[in-house]
PDB file of C-alpha atoms in Angstrom:
ATOM      1  CA  UNK K   1      20.737  25.109  38.441  1.00 55.00           C
ATOM      2  CA  UNK K   2      19.680  21.572  37.459  1.00 61.00           C
ATOM      3  CA  UNK K   3      16.224  22.752  36.368  1.00 64.00           C
ATOM      4  CA  UNK K   4      17.722  25.494  34.242  1.00 71.00           C
ATOM      5  CA  UNK K   5      20.108  23.021  32.543  1.00 64.00           C
ATOM      6  CA  UNK K   6      17.239  20.641  31.797  1.00 62.00           C
ATOM      7  CA  UNK K   7      15.110  23.358  30.211  1.00 67.00           C
ATOM      8  CA  UNK K   8      17.894  24.863  28.103  1.00 72.00           C
ATOM      9  CA  UNK K   9      19.677  21.747  26.827  1.00 72.00           C
ATOM     10  CA  UNK K  10      17.706  18.547  27.348  1.00 72.00           C
ATOM     11  CA  UNK K  11      14.229  19.655  26.222  1.00 71.00           C
ATOM     12  CA  UNK K  12      15.323  20.942  22.783  1.00 74.00           C
ATOM     13  CA  UNK K  13      17.480  17.833  22.273  1.00 72.00           C
ATOM     14  CA  UNK K  14      14.509  15.584  23.083  1.00 69.00           C
ATOM     15  CA  UNK K  15      12.280  17.495  20.652  1.00 69.00           C
ATOM     16  CA  UNK K  16      14.831  17.165  17.841  1.00 67.00           C
ATOM     17  CA  UNK K  17      15.271  13.428  18.435  1.00 73.00           C
ATOM     18  CA  UNK K  18      11.522  12.749  18.535  1.00 68.00           C
ATOM     19  CA  UNK K  19      10.921  14.890  15.448  1.00 66.00           C
ATOM     20  CA  UNK K  20      13.603  13.081  13.456  1.00 69.00           C
ATOM     21  CA  UNK K  21      12.206   9.687  14.431  1.00 64.00           C
ATOM     22  CA  UNK K  22       8.697  10.725  13.435  1.00 67.00           C
ATOM     23  CA  UNK K  23       9.878  11.971  10.057  1.00 66.00           C
ATOM     24  CA  UNK K  24      11.546   8.643   9.240  1.00 62.00           C
ATOM     25  CA  UNK K  25       8.487   6.638  10.280  1.00 62.00           C
ATOM     26  CA  UNK K  26       6.008   8.664   8.208  1.00 60.00           C
ATOM     27  CA  UNK K  27       8.277   8.620   5.153  1.00 55.00           C
ATOM     28  CA  UNK K  28       8.590   4.839   5.207  1.00 52.00           C
ATOM     29  CA  UNK K  29       4.846   4.365   5.704  1.00 52.00           C
ATOM     30  CA  UNK K  30       3.873   6.556   2.757  1.00 50.00           C
ATOM     31  CA  UNK K  31       6.420   5.101   0.340  1.00 49.00           C
ATOM     32  CA  UNK K  32       5.046   1.537   0.598  1.00 51.00           C
ATOM     33  CA  UNK K  33       1.419   2.562   0.205  1.00 48.00           C
ATOM     34  CA  UNK K  34       1.655   3.669  -3.426  1.00 47.00           C
ATOM     35  CA  UNK K  35       3.497   0.537  -4.581  1.00 56.00           C
ATOM     36  CA  UNK K  36       0.588  -1.768  -3.787  1.00 77.00           C
ATOM     37  CA  UNK K  37      -1.873  -0.512  -6.451  1.00 90.00           C
ATOM     38  CA  UNK K  38      -2.048  -2.765  -9.507  1.00 93.00           C
ATOM     39  CA  UNK K  39      -4.420  -3.181 -12.437  1.00 94.00           C
ATOM     40  CA  UNK K  40      -7.264  -5.601 -11.791  1.00 94.00           C
ATOM     41  CA  UNK K  41      -8.554  -7.804 -14.626  1.00 95.00           C
ATOM     42  CA  UNK K  42     -11.753  -9.810 -15.047  1.00 93.00           C
ATOM     43  CA  UNK K  43     -12.396 -12.880 -17.190  1.00 91.00           C
ATOM     44  CA  UNK K  44     -14.734 -12.168 -20.134  1.00 89.00           C
ATOM     45  CA  UNK K  45     -14.185 -15.102 -22.530  1.00 89.00           C
ATOM     46  CA  UNK K  46     -11.458 -17.376 -23.863  1.00 90.00           C
ATOM     47  CA  UNK K  47     -10.702 -14.718 -26.486  1.00 88.00           C
ATOM     48  CA  UNK K  48     -10.420 -12.001 -23.797  1.00 86.00           C
ATOM     49  CA  UNK K  49      -9.271 -13.752 -20.594  1.00 89.00           C
ATOM     50  CA  UNK K  50      -7.822 -10.593 -18.990  1.00 90.00           C
ATOM     51  CA  UNK K  51     -10.025  -7.556 -19.512  1.00 92.00           C
ATOM     52  CA  UNK K  52      -8.681  -4.477 -17.638  1.00 92.00           C
ATOM     53  CA  UNK K  53     -11.243  -3.231 -15.152  1.00 92.00           C
ATOM     54  CA  UNK K  54     -10.007  -1.109 -12.199  1.00 95.00           C
ATOM     55  CA  UNK K  55      -7.136  -0.610  -9.747  1.00 95.00           C
ATOM     56  CA  UNK K  56      -6.813  -3.003  -6.843  1.00 95.00           C
ATOM     57  CA  UNK K  57      -4.230  -3.742  -4.170  1.00 93.00           C
ATOM     58  CA  UNK K  58      -1.850  -6.682  -3.941  1.00 91.00           C
ATOM     59  CA  UNK K  59      -1.504  -6.240  -0.158  1.00 90.00           C
ATOM     60  CA  UNK K  60      -3.596  -8.846   1.685  1.00 90.00           C
ATOM     61  CA  UNK K  61      -6.748  -7.718   3.463  1.00 90.00           C
ATOM     62  CA  UNK K  62     -10.056  -9.528   4.092  1.00 92.00           C
ATOM     63  CA  UNK K  63     -11.964  -7.776   1.269  1.00 94.00           C
ATOM     64  CA  UNK K  64     -11.366  -9.102  -2.254  1.00 95.00           C
ATOM     65  CA  UNK K  65     -11.386  -6.711  -5.198  1.00 95.00           C
ATOM     66  CA  UNK K  66     -14.555  -6.988  -7.273  1.00 94.00           C
ATOM     67  CA  UNK K  67     -16.317  -5.241 -10.109  1.00 92.00           C
ATOM     68  CA  UNK K  68     -20.012  -5.899  -9.743  1.00 91.00           C
ATOM     69  CA  UNK K  69     -20.206  -9.625  -9.024  1.00 92.00           C
ATOM     70  CA  UNK K  70     -16.888 -10.471 -10.748  1.00 92.00           C
ATOM     71  CA  UNK K  71     -13.733 -11.078  -8.731  1.00 94.00           C
ATOM     72  CA  UNK K  72     -10.707  -9.301 -10.194  1.00 95.00           C
ATOM     73  CA  UNK K  73      -7.255 -10.831 -10.584  1.00 95.00           C
ATOM     74  CA  UNK K  74      -3.790  -9.551 -11.408  1.00 94.00           C
ATOM     75  CA  UNK K  75      -1.054 -10.734 -13.747  1.00 92.00           C
ATOM     76  CA  UNK K  76       2.072 -12.398 -12.391  1.00 90.00           C
ATOM     77  CA  UNK K  77       3.846 -11.632 -15.673  1.00 89.00           C
ATOM     78  CA  UNK K  78       2.646  -8.586 -17.642  1.00 87.00           C
ATOM     79  CA  UNK K  79       3.726 -10.148 -20.961  1.00 89.00           C
ATOM     80  CA  UNK K  80       1.502 -13.234 -20.552  1.00 89.00           C
ATOM     81  CA  UNK K  81      -2.281 -13.028 -20.918  1.00 89.00           C
ATOM     82  CA  UNK K  82      -2.994 -15.085 -17.782  1.00 91.00           C
ATOM     83  CA  UNK K  83      -4.668 -13.485 -14.750  1.00 92.00           C
ATOM     84  CA  UNK K  84      -4.482 -15.672 -11.662  1.00 92.00           C
ATOM     85  CA  UNK K  85      -3.069 -13.472  -8.878  1.00 93.00           C
ATOM     86  CA  UNK K  86      -5.721 -12.686  -6.244  1.00 94.00           C
ATOM     87  CA  UNK K  87      -6.198  -8.964  -5.565  1.00 95.00           C
ATOM     88  CA  UNK K  88      -7.768  -7.061  -2.686  1.00 94.00           C
ATOM     89  CA  UNK K  89      -9.786  -3.874  -2.306  1.00 93.00           C
ATOM     90  CA  UNK K  90      -7.721  -0.715  -1.864  1.00 91.00           C
ATOM     91  CA  UNK K  91      -8.158   0.392   1.776  1.00 82.00           C
TER      92      UNK K  91
END
């Protein structure tokens, strides 16, 4: 009787609970990934201090974002032409 109760009630309940938890975890992981991509800029000259180059990430990792031998930076304020925010390679 106890084995029959476990198979009919407890196993489906456990599957539903684990499935719901997994759905919430994967949704939260994927939603933060897309927000980290930002435009990377390189310094060309005083007349063009922020030249758009490629997408980078603003989430810290050991690899800096580069284009050739130039390190790329981001803008703290999109309305100001100053690029001083360090960026990292998209994983």
